[in-house]
Amino acid sequence: MLKRITAYFLIVSLMAVHFSRFFIFAGFELNKKYIATTLCENRDKPWLHCNGKCYFVKKIKQAQENERKEAARDSFSRLEISFFQEPFKLAFVEPVALQDNKSIFPNYSYQYTNHYIDAIFHPPKTIA
């Protein structure tokens, strides 16, 4: 049970990091009246029809700054090392022409002799 709760918590926290703007938008839409009446900077100026949008824009900019800082911190934590090497050059061995066609192997001679005895070994005969 504890493992399952931990897994759900980790999934939600990972989603919160990547979808922070969507959570800000959802929070704004759900609490629009409260934001317009208490948190809005222009609540004293109803003719602007801000209705909390200034607060929403401020939170979105804050989330973008947090993402930029996180990306900068992540890029500084990575160490990238590049190795440069000269390109590989393939060199072929020059063919050597032999002056004599002398072979180090002796000429092949057929030395097999047949010791087949015709009197004992012959094909079977058919009886008709």
Coordinates of C-alpha atoms in Angstrom, one line a residue:
M1 CA 0.0 0.0 0.0
L2 CA 2.8 2.4 0.9
K3 CA 4.6 1.6 -2.4
R4 CA 1.4 2.4 -4.4
I5 CA 0.9 5.7 -2.6
T6 CA 4.6 6.6 -3.2
A7 CA 4.3 5.7 -6.9
Y8 CA 1.2 7.9 -7.3
F9 CA 2.9 10.7 -5.5
L10 CA 5.9 10.5 -7.8
I11 CA 3.7 10.4 -10.9
V12 CA 1.8 13.5 -9.8
S13 CA 4.9 15.4 -8.9
L14 CA 6.5 14.6 -12.3
M15 CA 3.4 15.8 -14.0
A16 CA 3.3 18.9 -11.9
V17 CA 6.8 19.8 -13.0
H18 CA 6.1 19.4 -16.7
F19 CA 2.5 20.7 -16.8
S20 CA 2.8 23.6 -14.3
R21 CA 1.2 26.1 -16.7
F22 CA -1.8 23.9 -17.1
F23 CA -2.2 23.6 -13.4
I24 CA -1.9 27.4 -13.0
F25 CA -4.6 27.8 -15.7
A26 CA -6.9 25.2 -14.0
G27 CA -6.4 26.9 -10.7
F28 CA -7.2 30.2 -12.2
E29 CA -10.4 28.9 -13.8
L30 CA -11.6 27.2 -10.6
N31 CA -10.9 30.2 -8.4
K32 CA -11.8 33.0 -10.8
K33 CA -14.2 34.8 -8.4
Y34 CA -11.8 34.7 -5.4
I35 CA -8.8 35.9 -7.5
A36 CA -10.9 38.7 -9.1
T37 CA -12.1 40.0 -5.7
T38 CA -9.0 39.6 -3.5
L39 CA -5.8 38.9 -5.4
C40 CA -6.3 41.1 -8.5
E41 CA -4.2 44.2 -8.8
N42 CA -6.9 46.1 -10.6
R43 CA -9.8 45.2 -8.4
D44 CA -10.3 48.9 -7.6
K45 CA -10.6 49.7 -11.3
P46 CA -13.7 47.7 -12.5
W47 CA -13.8 49.6 -15.8
L48 CA -10.6 47.7 -17.0
H49 CA -12.5 44.3 -16.9
C50 CA -9.3 42.6 -15.7
N51 CA -11.2 40.0 -13.6
G52 CA -7.9 38.5 -12.3
K53 CA -6.1 38.2 -15.6
C54 CA -3.3 40.3 -14.4
Y55 CA -2.7 37.8 -11.5
F56 CA -2.9 34.9 -14.0
V57 CA -0.3 36.5 -16.3
K58 CA 2.0 37.2 -13.3
K59 CA 1.8 33.5 -12.3
I60 CA 2.4 32.3 -15.8
K61 CA 5.5 34.5 -16.1
Q62 CA 6.7 33.3 -12.7
A63 CA 6.3 29.6 -13.9
Q64 CA 8.3 30.4 -17.1
E65 CA 11.1 32.0 -15.0
N66 CA 11.2 28.9 -12.8
E67 CA 11.4 26.7 -15.9
R68 CA 14.2 28.8 -17.3
K69 CA 16.1 28.6 -14.0
E70 CA 15.6 24.9 -13.8
A71 CA 16.8 24.4 -17.4
A72 CA 19.8 26.6 -16.8
R73 CA 20.7 24.7 -13.6
D74 CA 20.2 21.4 -15.5
S75 CA 22.4 22.5 -18.3
F76 CA 25.2 23.5 -15.9
S77 CA 25.0 20.2 -14.1
R78 CA 25.8 18.3 -17.3
L79 CA 29.3 18.0 -18.3
E80 CA 29.9 17.6 -22.0
I81 CA 33.3 16.4 -23.2
S82 CA 34.0 16.2 -26.9
F83 CA 36.9 14.2 -28.3
F84 CA 38.3 15.0 -31.7
Q85 CA 40.3 12.5 -33.7
E86 CA 41.7 12.7 -37.1
P87 CA 39.8 10.8 -39.7
F88 CA 40.8 7.2 -40.2
K89 CA 42.8 6.7 -43.4
L90 CA 42.7 3.3 -45.0
A91 CA 46.0 2.3 -46.7
F92 CA 46.2 -0.7 -48.9
V93 CA 49.4 -2.8 -49.3
E94 CA 51.0 -2.5 -52.7
P95 CA 50.7 -5.8 -54.7
V96 CA 54.1 -7.5 -55.3
A97 CA 54.7 -9.1 -58.7
L98 CA 56.6 -12.4 -58.5
Q99 CA 59.4 -12.7 -60.9
D100 CA 59.4 -16.5 -61.0
N101 CA 56.4 -18.6 -61.2
K102 CA 58.0 -21.3 -59.2
S103 CA 55.6 -22.9 -56.8
I104 CA 56.6 -24.1 -53.4
F105 CA 54.0 -26.9 -53.7
P106 CA 55.0 -30.1 -55.7
N107 CA 52.9 -31.0 -58.8
Y108 CA 49.9 -33.2 -58.0
S109 CA 50.3 -36.8 -59.1
Y110 CA 47.5 -39.3 -59.0
Q111 CA 48.7 -42.2 -57.0
Y112 CA 45.5 -44.1 -56.3
T113 CA 45.5 -47.8 -57.2
N114 CA 42.4 -49.9 -57.4
H115 CA 42.4 -53.2 -55.5
Y116 CA 38.9 -54.1 -56.5
I117 CA 38.4 -57.9 -56.7
D118 CA 35.9 -58.7 -59.4
A119 CA 35.4 -62.3 -58.3
I120 CA 34.0 -61.4 -54.9
F121 CA 32.3 -58.1 -55.4
H122 CA 29.8 -57.9 -58.2
P123 CA 26.3 -56.4 -58.6
P124 CA 23.3 -58.6 -57.7
K125 CA 21.6 -60.5 -60.4
T126 CA 17.9 -60.4 -61.0
I127 CA 16.0 -63.6 -61.2
A128 CA 13.5 -63.7 -64.0

